[in-house]
């Protein structure tokens, strides 16, 4: 054993006086083990990166690059007909947004339609989830039915709703006629059109949210209800004092998701008046930011302007995200 | 051994992932490069496939023109890819042209877009005027000019035009005490659009309940505008829509008709408008030949034979398509030959017989398919000769790259508002504000 040179004296550090490390004669087995160990280490260190790389490569190609390119395009005057022909415009595309009535009109519509679609949607979802949470016959059937609208394509749904909301021959006006309701022009009047578009959103997403609430409700411990019942709480009081507080994180989640969805509202208003397409009604009465962006970029072919709108929307979304975060932290602290 | 297998597997997986991602990343770029691989008649089976990118039903297939060409040229097969609406088709086409990829051998361009294509994309398209067998004199002069650049390059061959007449319901006209013979009807408003509107006032006095004189403000505005010698652009390409008195007077006349309730308030080609047709709620509509096919499609059976066609006060053009051959297509020469054949007068006449797309080649007007054309909706009316007469008096109107945007603004953000009770001036202001915002780069 003592004949092994490498154990005889400590290795010299760089610049030291001790003799350099002599070449080690190893058996093939030892060499293979060393190699395996090196490989093992490399494997441990680099493989995870390789495994996650597809997502990041795709993200760079289809997420990050477009984002940066859009930012670059937003500083130029550039048309879709000649995307390589860019003229530097500085912040002009952004500054004009400030006095662009159409942009602010779209922003206002997005906000109001966001409210009139999200609030009833979540309230109805909560109610439905509460009912589904009782013992029901064929409950799976009802749960699947709830999800059916979510699985329908926006285009198909919107086409049906357009027919329902028709002014002269639509079923809704026909039904209103019997209760003495007026002749509502669902497409051309401001609030009716916004309500009609929101109703498509509500129809589509209520079931989805209801199932999320239902899942959360079923995770509420049964003994909480039992003790509440022992204290004399009726169903309604149980709902308010047991279910709702237990569901708080879930409600927050659905609020965030719905807010993001509402701020990106696009397909429903686009399909609702296919003739006017992206202009969102004769007086832009239901044009959302998404539609305005599409109109500038793809109908009018002003890529630079559209890019600036896209970035502004992105910034607005970040602000909404921060507000959401702050509110949810306050709520968590207060509870 | 074991490790090396494991290693090679791992490397294999990595390679697969890498190949997939790079494949995805470079996939788009490959399109234009692969042109030479499949060009000519080297397509394996010895057949060249010519692909056409079209919007809507253009009827070449329905008229049997593909099979006929394939019979004449056994080494050719033809395949069309149809996108239903031009609003969806055109942005994709522009996108493909600017990146020079994903193009079909033949691409159709609608008349509303041809000016923009001529001005911005001509370098990407073949000059078809130099192709053997293409004879400029086959086409109406203005149709040829629309697809020709300033330096004389013709990038599209016309397939059809839309000479506009007024289609009217004989029964409703009779019920309202108006003449129903087509020559007398034409005389009611000959030469002046305001006479058409005053005929409408007359119609309104004794109109069958629930019906209006015309179908929609947009249709009327479109008809008046298309018969003007200048519309939105002047000959030098300047936007003049706001200062052009013809536009303002067309707008005001339409607004007046809308205000007086002479037109329905539904926008054209929408479900609500379709229901007006099927319930026979309007007595007349500005109509190019293809409109008769649309009306037929939406009408109930009892409407057949009730319609007739009178001349418009002044003839205009509505619709029409061009076929272009992109330079980056896979079979450029074969596509040029095919397009030349497809747009020749004889084929245009056949297309009219089946599809009602009116020929843009005047020599087709004397052919039996045109002169003998009958339409179920109009009974025995000789629609071929009626529309041919209109076609001959269509003015040569400069069209500009943003014609569609301007017209859509005037219609959908303008005259339609009058039916909701806005004044003509307010509607004009809303429309021009929208249009100016849309035109600003």
XYZ file of C-alpha atoms in Angstrom:
776
model
C 0.000 0.000 0.000
C 2.713 2.393 0.898
C 4.158 2.058 -2.493
C 1.406 4.259 -3.876
C 3.072 7.539 -4.602
C 0.055 9.743 -4.488
C -0.525 9.037 -0.813
C 3.081 9.569 0.115
C 3.152 13.352 -0.022
C 0.490 16.060 -0.324
C 0.115 17.609 -3.705
C 1.851 20.842 -4.349
C -0.323 23.812 -4.928
C 0.201 25.849 -8.014
C 3.559 27.558 -7.825
C 4.644 25.308 -4.947
C 7.981 23.611 -4.791
C 6.801 20.036 -4.474
C 7.126 17.812 -7.450
C 4.270 17.685 -9.869
C 1.752 14.945 -9.523
C 3.070 11.893 -11.200
C 0.975 10.148 -13.749
C -1.327 7.655 -12.102
C -1.387 4.262 -13.573
C -4.919 2.967 -13.285
C -6.521 -0.239 -14.159
C -9.090 -0.077 -16.955
C -11.786 -0.677 -14.396
C -10.772 2.338 -12.358
C -10.622 4.472 -15.439
C -14.080 3.420 -16.468
C -15.423 4.203 -13.055
C -13.867 7.636 -13.093
C -15.288 8.301 -16.480
C -18.719 7.173 -15.379
C -18.533 9.359 -12.370
C -17.608 12.363 -14.462
C -20.434 11.589 -16.804
C -22.783 11.154 -13.916
C -21.851 14.546 -12.627
C -22.253 16.158 -16.030
C -25.541 14.383 -16.413
C -26.768 15.649 -13.080
C -25.702 19.152 -13.860
C -26.780 19.610 -17.459
C -29.589 17.194 -18.211
C -32.306 19.171 -16.429
C -31.457 22.142 -18.607
C -31.738 19.972 -21.672
C -35.096 18.707 -20.519
C -36.542 22.140 -19.895
C -34.917 23.663 -22.963
C -37.691 22.853 -25.477
C -40.100 25.095 -23.652
C -37.611 27.906 -23.356
C -36.444 27.631 -26.938
C -40.054 27.778 -28.099
C -40.720 30.611 -25.701
C -37.798 32.567 -27.062
C -38.924 31.938 -30.624
C -42.657 32.489 -30.226
C -42.909 34.521 -27.025
C -39.889 36.631 -26.335
C -38.885 37.420 -29.893
C -42.361 38.620 -30.940
C -42.550 40.646 -27.737
C -39.271 42.400 -28.454
C -40.020 42.717 -32.151
C -43.400 44.253 -31.352
C -41.675 46.710 -29.037
C -39.249 47.612 -31.812
C -42.031 47.920 -34.398
C -44.025 50.147 -32.050
C -41.277 52.760 -32.348
C -41.651 52.877 -36.114
C -44.142 53.753 -38.778
C -44.554 50.434 -40.526
C -47.272 48.924 -42.661
C -48.301 45.311 -42.929
C -47.894 45.470 -46.701
C -44.154 46.106 -46.291
C -43.072 44.964 -42.804
C -39.369 45.358 -43.536
C -39.761 48.971 -44.564
C -39.617 50.712 -41.162
C -39.466 54.433 -40.586
C -38.308 55.587 -37.159
C -41.124 57.339 -35.322
C -39.823 57.469 -31.770
C -42.595 57.505 -29.194
C -45.102 58.990 -31.617
C -47.213 55.828 -31.671
C -47.471 55.961 -27.871
C -48.053 59.660 -27.444
C -50.932 59.659 -29.904
C -52.681 56.988 -27.885
C -53.261 59.652 -25.223
C -55.582 61.631 -27.450
C -56.884 58.706 -29.449
C -60.603 58.722 -28.645
C -61.011 55.291 -30.185
C -58.435 53.771 -27.867
C -60.031 55.200 -24.736
C -63.469 54.271 -25.953
C -62.211 50.715 -26.406
C -60.574 50.766 -22.982
C -63.820 51.956 -21.396
C -65.815 49.284 -23.219
C -63.367 46.620 -22.130
C -63.793 47.738 -18.538
C -67.596 47.955 -18.554
C -68.004 44.705 -20.452
C -65.483 43.115 -18.124
C -67.642 44.110 -15.175
C -71.002 43.147 -16.633
C -69.641 39.789 -17.713
C -67.412 38.850 -14.774
C -69.596 39.817 -11.840
C -72.784 37.946 -12.797
C -70.701 35.114 -14.125
C -68.934 34.483 -10.827
C -72.071 35.045 -8.768
C -74.045 32.571 -10.875
C -71.171 30.101 -10.798
C -71.161 30.258 -7.022
C -74.891 29.645 -6.858
C -74.751 26.756 -9.272
C -71.839 25.188 -7.438
C -73.757 25.456 -4.180
C -76.739 23.668 -5.700
C -74.563 20.992 -7.294
C -72.940 20.435 -3.939
C -76.181 18.985 -2.574
C -76.845 15.327 -3.082
C -78.458 15.170 -6.522
C -79.567 12.417 -8.792
C -77.347 12.183 -11.903
C -74.971 14.767 -10.535
C -72.216 13.752 -12.962
C -74.587 14.467 -15.824
C -75.223 17.978 -14.553
C -71.546 18.574 -14.038
C -70.730 17.537 -17.588
C -73.540 19.707 -18.930
C -72.072 22.668 -17.053
C -68.856 22.245 -18.961
C -70.483 21.927 -22.366
C -70.560 25.675 -23.176
C -66.892 25.900 -22.304
C -66.150 23.223 -24.891
C -68.134 24.996 -27.618
C -66.182 27.147 -30.026
C -66.670 30.893 -29.672
C -67.495 31.210 -33.332
C -70.328 28.700 -33.205
C -71.707 30.115 -29.979
C -71.553 33.692 -31.225
C -73.395 32.831 -34.425
C -76.258 31.373 -32.418
C -76.308 34.378 -30.122
C -76.364 36.746 -33.095
C -79.536 35.033 -34.259
C -81.051 35.111 -30.771
C -80.290 38.810 -30.435
C -81.555 39.747 -33.893
C -83.544 42.972 -33.900
C -86.429 42.009 -36.170
C -86.539 38.242 -36.078
C -84.505 37.394 -32.995
C -85.954 35.099 -30.365
C -85.120 37.360 -27.437
C -86.997 40.354 -28.844
C -89.828 38.014 -29.736
C -89.995 36.800 -26.151
C -89.719 40.336 -24.789
C -92.619 41.280 -27.011
C -94.920 39.036 -24.954
C -94.034 40.704 -21.693
C -94.530 44.093 -23.275
C -90.835 44.693 -23.825
C -89.747 47.014 -26.560
C -88.038 46.694 -29.823
C -84.448 46.492 -28.650
C -81.727 46.919 -31.259
C -79.228 44.603 -29.648
C -76.453 45.300 -32.094
C -76.639 49.033 -32.530
C -77.434 50.451 -29.118
C -74.654 50.847 -26.659
C -75.790 49.063 -23.522
C -77.879 46.370 -25.189
C -74.955 45.429 -27.398
C -72.564 45.306 -24.463
C -75.003 43.222 -22.465
C -75.507 40.884 -25.400
C -71.783 40.345 -25.904
C -71.302 39.881 -22.166
C -74.048 37.298 -22.130
C -72.014 35.170 -24.524
C -69.084 35.384 -22.138
C -71.282 34.595 -19.153
C -72.836 31.628 -20.941
C -69.439 30.252 -21.837
C -67.576 30.606 -18.592
C -70.170 30.198 -15.835
C -70.056 26.408 -15.886
C -66.294 26.368 -15.901
C -66.103 28.569 -12.829
C -68.901 26.647 -11.151
C -66.899 23.441 -11.412
C -63.873 25.127 -9.867
C -66.048 26.374 -6.994
C -67.619 22.957 -6.656
C -64.220 21.300 -6.350
C -63.250 23.778 -3.662
C -66.561 23.312 -1.811
C -66.087 19.587 -1.659
C -62.756 20.114 0.026
C -64.427 22.016 2.890
C -64.371 19.722 5.968
C -67.836 18.329 6.726
C -67.468 18.809 10.478
C -67.451 22.575 10.027
C -70.991 22.309 8.669
C -71.958 19.909 11.426
C -70.775 22.194 14.159
C -72.426 25.143 12.437
C -75.642 23.146 12.277
C -75.304 22.340 15.984
C -74.995 26.057 16.629
C -78.313 26.502 14.846
C -77.107 27.931 11.541
C -79.472 27.353 8.629
C -78.309 26.514 5.085
C -78.060 30.142 4.098
C -76.035 31.053 7.172
C -73.819 28.030 6.626
C -73.154 29.199 3.102
C -72.223 32.681 4.254
C -70.242 31.811 7.350
C -68.625 28.515 6.408
C -68.516 28.052 2.645
C -67.598 31.549 1.499
C -64.675 32.074 3.937
C -63.319 28.625 3.088
C -63.523 29.430 -0.622
C -61.679 32.714 -0.404
C -58.449 31.594 -2.181
C -60.481 29.938 -4.925
C -62.588 33.057 -5.415
C -59.452 35.115 -5.722
C -58.087 32.722 -8.298
C -61.229 32.881 -10.428
C -61.276 36.660 -10.110
C -57.727 36.930 -11.422
C -58.352 34.512 -14.266
C -61.618 36.208 -15.240
C -60.035 39.646 -15.124
C -57.304 38.538 -17.489
C -59.904 36.897 -19.731
C -62.079 40.011 -19.714
C -59.219 42.323 -20.581
C -58.440 40.179 -23.594
C -62.036 39.901 -24.782
C -61.884 39.482 -28.548
C -63.695 36.614 -30.234
C -67.191 37.296 -28.931
C -67.417 40.972 -29.956
C -65.703 40.206 -33.270
C -68.282 37.593 -34.157
C -71.215 39.486 -32.718
C -71.384 41.853 -35.649
C -69.474 40.081 -38.379
C -70.301 42.779 -40.903
C -68.603 45.551 -38.998
C -65.987 43.120 -37.840
C -63.275 44.726 -35.832
C -64.877 48.147 -35.531
C -67.204 46.766 -32.877
C -70.484 48.289 -33.984
C -71.454 51.385 -35.925
C -70.307 53.732 -33.170
C -67.668 51.395 -31.768
C -70.088 50.759 -28.958
C -68.683 47.332 -28.167
C -65.175 47.606 -29.528
C -62.718 46.180 -27.016
C -58.997 46.849 -26.827
C -58.340 43.489 -28.446
C -60.602 44.408 -31.344
C -59.052 47.842 -31.722
C -55.602 46.298 -31.825
C -56.758 43.842 -34.461
C -58.453 46.572 -36.463
C -55.350 48.742 -36.578
C -52.989 45.882 -37.330
C -54.856 43.544 -39.586
C -57.658 45.555 -41.146
C -55.923 48.900 -41.550
C -52.498 47.306 -41.732
C -50.747 49.804 -39.477
C -48.317 47.469 -37.746
C -46.536 50.224 -35.851
C -49.700 51.588 -34.291
C -50.970 48.116 -33.505
C -47.680 47.259 -31.786
C -47.898 50.348 -29.621
C -51.452 49.422 -28.634
C -50.306 45.896 -27.837
C -47.566 47.174 -25.567
C -49.894 49.610 -23.862
C -52.335 46.759 -23.241
C -49.467 44.723 -21.854
C -48.585 47.506 -19.435
C -52.234 47.874 -18.402
C -52.343 44.134 -17.715
C -49.260 44.421 -15.523
C -50.926 47.203 -13.544
C -54.051 45.060 -13.148
C -51.851 42.202 -12.000
C -50.192 44.363 -9.360
C -53.555 45.630 -8.112
C -54.794 42.055 -7.876
C -51.700 41.055 -5.960
C -52.013 43.916 -3.506
C -55.695 43.222 -2.883
C -55.133 39.531 -2.352
C -52.305 40.220 0.095
C -54.461 42.652 2.046
C -57.223 40.082 2.181
C -54.860 37.379 3.357
C -53.477 39.646 6.059
C -56.917 40.665 7.264
C -58.133 37.090 7.591
C -22.100 -1.608 -22.664
C -25.050 -0.785 -20.559
C -23.954 2.779 -20.071
C -23.244 3.327 -23.687
C -26.714 2.167 -24.603
C -28.207 4.441 -22.028
C -26.032 7.223 -23.255
C -26.936 6.771 -26.848
C -30.585 6.670 -25.913
C -30.247 9.869 -24.035
C -28.394 11.478 -26.876
C -30.988 10.194 -29.237
C -33.751 11.768 -27.205
C -31.864 15.012 -27.029
C -31.255 14.938 -30.730
C -34.912 14.309 -31.366
C -35.885 17.237 -29.173
C -33.304 19.436 -30.837
C -34.394 18.356 -34.272
C -38.026 19.029 -33.394
C -37.313 22.494 -32.098
C -35.026 23.495 -34.925
C -37.498 21.978 -37.329
C -40.199 24.153 -35.853
C -37.978 27.187 -35.877
C -36.839 26.827 -39.436
C -40.055 25.358 -40.756
C -41.313 28.617 -42.126
C -38.035 29.510 -43.745
C -37.924 26.221 -45.597
C -41.003 26.940 -47.647
C -39.454 29.286 -50.121
C -36.306 27.209 -50.410
C -38.057 24.021 -51.439
C -39.384 25.594 -54.604
C -36.962 23.839 -56.936
C -37.565 20.396 -55.428
C -41.048 19.907 -56.750
C -41.103 22.301 -59.664
C -41.818 21.305 -63.234
C -43.390 17.967 -63.832
C -41.143 16.132 -61.403
C -43.942 15.562 -58.904
C -43.522 11.774 -58.618
C -46.684 10.737 -60.424
C -45.616 12.702 -63.468
C -48.381 15.245 -62.884
C -48.043 18.888 -62.071
C -50.496 20.143 -59.507
C -51.506 23.758 -59.922
C -52.915 25.175 -56.717
C -55.321 28.108 -56.544
C -55.942 30.295 -53.537
C -59.490 31.658 -53.736
C -62.019 33.385 -51.501
C -65.665 32.474 -51.438
C -67.299 30.398 -54.119
C -65.868 31.624 -57.367
C -67.443 28.886 -59.415
C -64.535 27.698 -61.574
C -64.944 24.225 -60.182
C -68.737 24.328 -60.341
C -68.581 25.388 -63.991
C -66.425 22.357 -64.741
C -63.496 24.461 -65.889
C -60.895 22.498 -63.921
C -61.942 19.162 -65.368
C -62.013 20.661 -68.823
C -58.477 21.967 -68.467
C -57.275 18.701 -67.014
C -58.730 16.897 -70.008
C -56.931 19.269 -72.367
C -53.688 18.878 -70.415
C -53.410 15.333 -69.062
C -50.225 16.123 -67.136
C -51.924 18.806 -65.051
C -54.122 18.467 -62.040
C -55.774 21.418 -60.381
C -56.541 21.962 -56.766
C -58.255 24.920 -55.149
C -57.958 26.130 -51.574
C -60.878 28.308 -50.613
C -61.116 30.705 -47.697
C -64.734 31.678 -47.241
C -64.421 35.407 -46.627
C -62.198 37.929 -48.302
C -61.661 39.710 -44.953
C -59.844 36.593 -43.809
C -58.293 35.722 -47.112
C -56.733 39.051 -47.961
C -54.639 39.716 -44.804
C -53.213 36.208 -45.103
C -52.405 36.833 -48.754
C -50.608 40.081 -47.944
C -48.707 38.297 -45.202
C -47.652 35.530 -47.549
C -46.646 37.968 -50.264
C -44.500 40.088 -47.980
C -42.682 37.017 -46.669
C -42.718 35.287 -50.067
C -43.837 32.018 -48.566
C -46.899 29.858 -48.324
C -48.285 31.100 -51.617
C -50.383 29.069 -54.014
C -49.523 28.966 -57.712
C -52.484 31.207 -58.469
C -53.897 33.751 -56.021
C -57.179 35.564 -56.509
C -57.446 39.245 -55.582
C -60.732 41.049 -55.076
C -61.280 44.333 -56.909
C -61.364 46.229 -53.610
C -57.828 45.098 -52.867
C -56.308 45.182 -56.320
C -55.073 48.779 -56.059
C -53.168 48.030 -52.881
C -51.658 44.883 -54.370
C -50.686 46.762 -57.509
C -49.024 49.513 -55.486
C -47.265 47.475 -52.847
C -46.791 43.901 -54.050
C -46.203 44.149 -57.797
C -42.582 43.062 -57.450
C -43.706 39.736 -55.989
C -46.047 38.919 -58.877
C -45.525 37.889 -62.474
C -46.194 40.379 -65.248
C -48.988 38.579 -67.050
C -49.215 40.961 -69.996
C -46.117 39.314 -71.455
C -47.481 35.776 -71.285
C -48.182 34.165 -74.650
C -51.878 34.205 -75.433
C -52.794 37.125 -73.208
C -54.460 39.762 -75.315
C -55.095 43.081 -73.639
C -57.956 43.856 -75.989
C -59.916 40.910 -74.589
C -60.682 42.867 -71.436
C -62.662 46.005 -70.783
C -60.095 48.758 -70.731
C -60.734 49.901 -67.162
C -60.610 46.333 -65.907
C -57.187 45.862 -67.481
C -55.952 49.184 -66.065
C -56.988 48.299 -62.524
C -54.371 45.526 -62.372
C -51.655 47.467 -64.175
C -48.879 49.351 -62.413
C -47.691 52.814 -63.384
C -44.759 51.314 -65.273
C -47.020 49.078 -67.321
C -46.761 45.762 -65.498
C -50.063 43.866 -65.443
C -50.136 41.568 -62.434
C -53.678 40.225 -62.578
C -56.084 38.974 -65.216
C -59.738 39.800 -64.679
C -62.215 36.967 -64.319
C -65.444 38.879 -63.914
C -66.983 42.260 -63.192
C -70.166 43.338 -61.462
C -72.149 45.674 -63.703
C -74.879 47.004 -61.506
C -78.556 47.229 -62.321
C -81.591 47.540 -60.071
C -83.407 44.300 -59.352
C -86.980 44.828 -58.267
C -90.011 42.822 -57.239
C -92.705 43.040 -59.901
C -95.477 42.093 -57.489
C -94.535 44.687 -54.869
C -94.125 47.414 -57.486
C -97.551 46.599 -58.872
C -99.097 46.603 -55.411
C -97.642 50.042 -54.759
C -99.063 51.390 -58.004
C -95.774 51.594 -59.857
C -95.164 50.215 -63.368
C -93.682 46.753 -63.418
C -92.397 46.517 -66.981
C -88.619 46.730 -66.908
C -88.285 49.428 -69.592
C -90.857 51.642 -67.930
C -89.228 51.077 -64.563
C -85.846 52.031 -66.001
C -87.409 55.222 -67.332
C -88.728 56.168 -63.881
C -85.249 56.999 -62.695
C -83.122 57.149 -65.816
C -80.017 59.288 -65.484
C -80.444 60.538 -61.920
C -80.137 58.800 -58.576
C -82.382 61.310 -56.864
C -85.186 60.148 -59.166
C -84.699 56.675 -57.737
C -85.178 58.085 -54.252
C -88.282 59.997 -55.300
C -89.649 56.800 -56.845
C -89.079 55.389 -53.397
C -91.198 58.149 -51.875
C -93.923 57.258 -54.331
C -93.596 53.585 -53.421
C -93.863 54.390 -49.744
C -97.266 56.057 -50.168
C -98.986 52.841 -51.202
C -96.433 50.299 -50.035
C -97.593 46.851 -48.958
C -97.311 46.870 -45.181
C -93.953 46.082 -43.687
C -92.046 46.506 -46.906
C -89.590 49.209 -47.860
C -88.462 50.441 -51.237
C -84.840 49.357 -50.952
C -82.820 46.871 -48.955
C -80.198 48.822 -47.060
C -78.466 52.201 -46.908
C -75.106 50.567 -47.599
C -76.357 49.046 -50.839
C -77.772 52.331 -52.075
C -74.646 54.297 -51.139
C -72.454 51.731 -52.837
C -74.530 51.879 -56.013
C -74.437 55.673 -56.229
C -70.719 55.872 -55.459
C -69.744 53.240 -57.976
C -71.325 55.196 -60.816
C -69.361 58.374 -60.080
C -66.410 59.250 -62.276
C -64.282 59.793 -59.175
C -64.822 58.254 -55.780
C -62.263 58.316 -52.972
C -59.021 58.880 -54.866
C -58.212 61.175 -57.756
C -56.276 59.997 -60.784
C -52.964 60.946 -59.176
C -53.685 58.711 -56.166
C -54.553 61.422 -53.647
C -57.303 60.738 -51.086
C -60.133 63.099 -51.932
C -63.141 61.423 -50.351
C -63.887 64.285 -47.994
C -63.683 67.035 -50.577
C -65.250 65.139 -53.478
C -68.774 66.559 -53.909
C -69.915 63.303 -55.506
C -69.197 61.438 -52.259
C -70.925 63.971 -50.055
C -74.008 64.152 -52.265
C -74.190 60.346 -52.463
C -73.968 60.274 -48.679
C -76.668 62.905 -48.251
C -79.013 61.286 -50.750
C -78.640 57.942 -49.002
C -79.105 59.577 -45.619
C -82.293 61.193 -46.853
C -83.613 57.853 -48.098
C -82.724 56.305 -44.770
C -84.364 59.084 -42.818
C -87.566 58.816 -44.829
C -87.676 55.096 -44.161
C -87.238 54.116 -47.787
C -84.540 51.601 -46.899
C -84.351 48.875 -44.282
C -81.762 49.397 -41.617
C -80.068 46.010 -41.804
C -76.511 45.852 -43.098
C -76.125 43.705 -46.188
C -75.122 40.047 -46.056
C -75.978 39.701 -42.383
C -78.455 37.203 -40.959
C -80.974 40.004 -40.402
C -80.724 41.069 -44.019
C -81.025 37.484 -45.238
C -84.268 37.231 -43.306
C -85.544 40.358 -45.054
C -84.989 38.596 -48.366
C -86.680 35.417 -47.307
C -89.665 37.366 -45.963
C -89.813 39.580 -49.102
C -89.503 42.788 -47.111
C -87.970 45.049 -49.719
C -88.958 45.840 -53.277
C -85.637 46.628 -54.907
C -81.930 46.190 -54.514
C -78.888 47.445 -56.399
C -77.698 44.284 -57.991
C -74.869 42.955 -60.057
C -75.552 39.560 -61.685
C -74.116 37.602 -58.778
C -76.658 39.178 -56.460
C -79.436 37.255 -58.187
C -77.737 34.052 -57.110
C -77.518 35.324 -53.549
C -81.172 36.330 -53.531
C -82.124 32.942 -54.874
C -80.155 31.271 -52.114
C -82.008 33.163 -49.385
C -85.509 33.305 -50.883
C -88.470 31.077 -50.288
C -89.683 29.093 -53.285
C -92.606 31.430 -54.018
C -90.257 34.318 -54.839
C -89.042 32.635 -58.041
C -90.030 34.608 -61.112
C -91.185 37.605 -59.084
C -88.043 39.597 -59.747
C -87.028 41.622 -62.758
C -84.010 43.714 -63.677
C -84.097 47.386 -64.653
C -81.192 49.623 -65.560
C -79.689 51.652 -62.751
C -79.912 55.452 -63.053
C -76.203 55.404 -63.804
C -74.288 52.190 -64.214
C -71.505 51.263 -61.838
C -69.411 48.271 -60.995
C -69.664 46.139 -57.885
C -67.251 43.326 -57.456
C -64.976 41.405 -59.702
C -61.840 39.394 -59.230
C -58.356 39.128 -60.650
C -56.092 36.110 -60.811
C -52.424 36.674 -60.069
C -49.392 34.412 -60.302
C -46.857 34.899 -57.481
C -43.230 34.679 -58.556
C -42.411 32.350 -55.690
C -45.036 29.797 -56.702
C -43.935 26.263 -57.464
C -45.213 26.036 -61.036
C -45.058 29.549 -62.386
C -45.082 28.737 -66.106
C -47.871 26.195 -65.862
C -49.867 28.561 -63.679
C -49.514 31.357 -66.217
C -50.780 29.127 -68.989
C -53.691 28.016 -66.870
C -54.670 31.529 -65.840
C -54.512 32.666 -69.452
C -56.896 29.922 -70.458
C -59.169 30.391 -67.456
C -59.696 34.101 -68.084
C -60.168 33.843 -71.859
C -63.576 35.116 -73.098
C -64.948 31.628 -73.767
C -64.279 30.503 -70.214
C -65.677 33.726 -68.761
C -68.888 33.110 -70.679
C -69.132 29.579 -69.267
C -68.554 30.917 -65.770
C -71.410 33.369 -66.249
C -73.766 30.628 -67.378
C -73.191 28.667 -64.178
C -72.185 31.151 -61.529
C -73.579 34.464 -62.741
C -70.121 36.065 -62.600
C -70.382 38.565 -65.416
C -67.580 38.437 -68.019
C -64.954 41.159 -68.018
C -64.302 40.292 -71.664
C -66.656 42.255 -73.962
C -66.326 39.701 -76.749
C -68.072 37.224 -74.469
C -71.210 39.373 -74.435
C -72.236 38.106 -77.862
C -71.740 34.462 -76.923
C -74.776 32.276 -76.515
C -74.055 31.562 -72.826
C -74.478 35.277 -72.145
C -77.201 36.280 -74.577
C -79.304 33.262 -73.776
C -78.871 33.462 -70.013
C -82.037 33.050 -67.988
C -82.413 33.217 -64.291
C -84.999 31.453 -62.220
C -85.604 34.490 -60.032
C -86.282 36.807 -62.970
C -88.335 34.504 -65.145
C -87.722 35.147 -68.803
C -85.772 38.376 -68.432
C -82.758 38.382 -70.770
C -80.341 39.166 -67.970
C -77.268 38.664 -70.151
C -78.143 41.534 -72.483
C -79.419 43.753 -69.675
C -76.196 43.474 -67.688
C -74.088 43.746 -70.846
C -75.737 47.090 -71.529
C -74.885 48.226 -68.011
C -71.333 46.935 -68.387
C -70.705 49.130 -71.386
C -71.514 52.344 -69.534
C -69.476 51.755 -66.381
C -67.219 54.778 -65.807
C -63.443 54.408 -65.561
C -63.103 55.253 -61.913
C -59.717 55.486 -60.201
C -59.592 53.002 -57.365
C -57.224 53.436 -54.476
C -55.518 51.145 -51.995
C -57.844 51.990 -49.085
C -61.155 52.146 -50.978
C -62.625 49.377 -48.878
C -61.755 51.003 -45.587
C -63.246 54.320 -46.689
C -66.404 52.765 -48.059
C -66.879 50.594 -45.013
C -66.519 53.647 -42.822
C -69.106 55.589 -44.821
C -71.527 52.669 -44.678
C -71.090 50.989 -41.329
C -70.073 54.023 -39.301
C -72.047 56.510 -41.394
C -75.343 56.083 -43.204
C -76.415 53.187 -40.989
C -76.544 55.676 -38.095
C -79.201 57.705 -39.876
C -81.567 54.748 -39.606
C -81.061 55.034 -35.854
C -82.134 58.651 -35.829
C -78.845 60.510 -36.141
C -78.768 63.506 -38.460
C -76.940 63.197 -41.746
C -74.278 65.651 -40.561
C -73.627 63.785 -37.327
C -73.381 60.521 -39.225
C -70.966 62.086 -41.680
C -68.796 63.336 -38.812
C -68.704 59.933 -37.127
C -67.836 58.285 -40.414
C -65.063 60.682 -41.377
C -63.551 60.581 -37.906
C -63.427 56.791 -38.053
C -62.050 56.763 -41.572
C -59.355 59.336 -40.848
C -58.239 57.386 -37.813
C -58.102 54.229 -39.884
C -56.152 55.836 -42.705
C -53.566 57.489 -40.471
C -50.364 55.452 -40.511
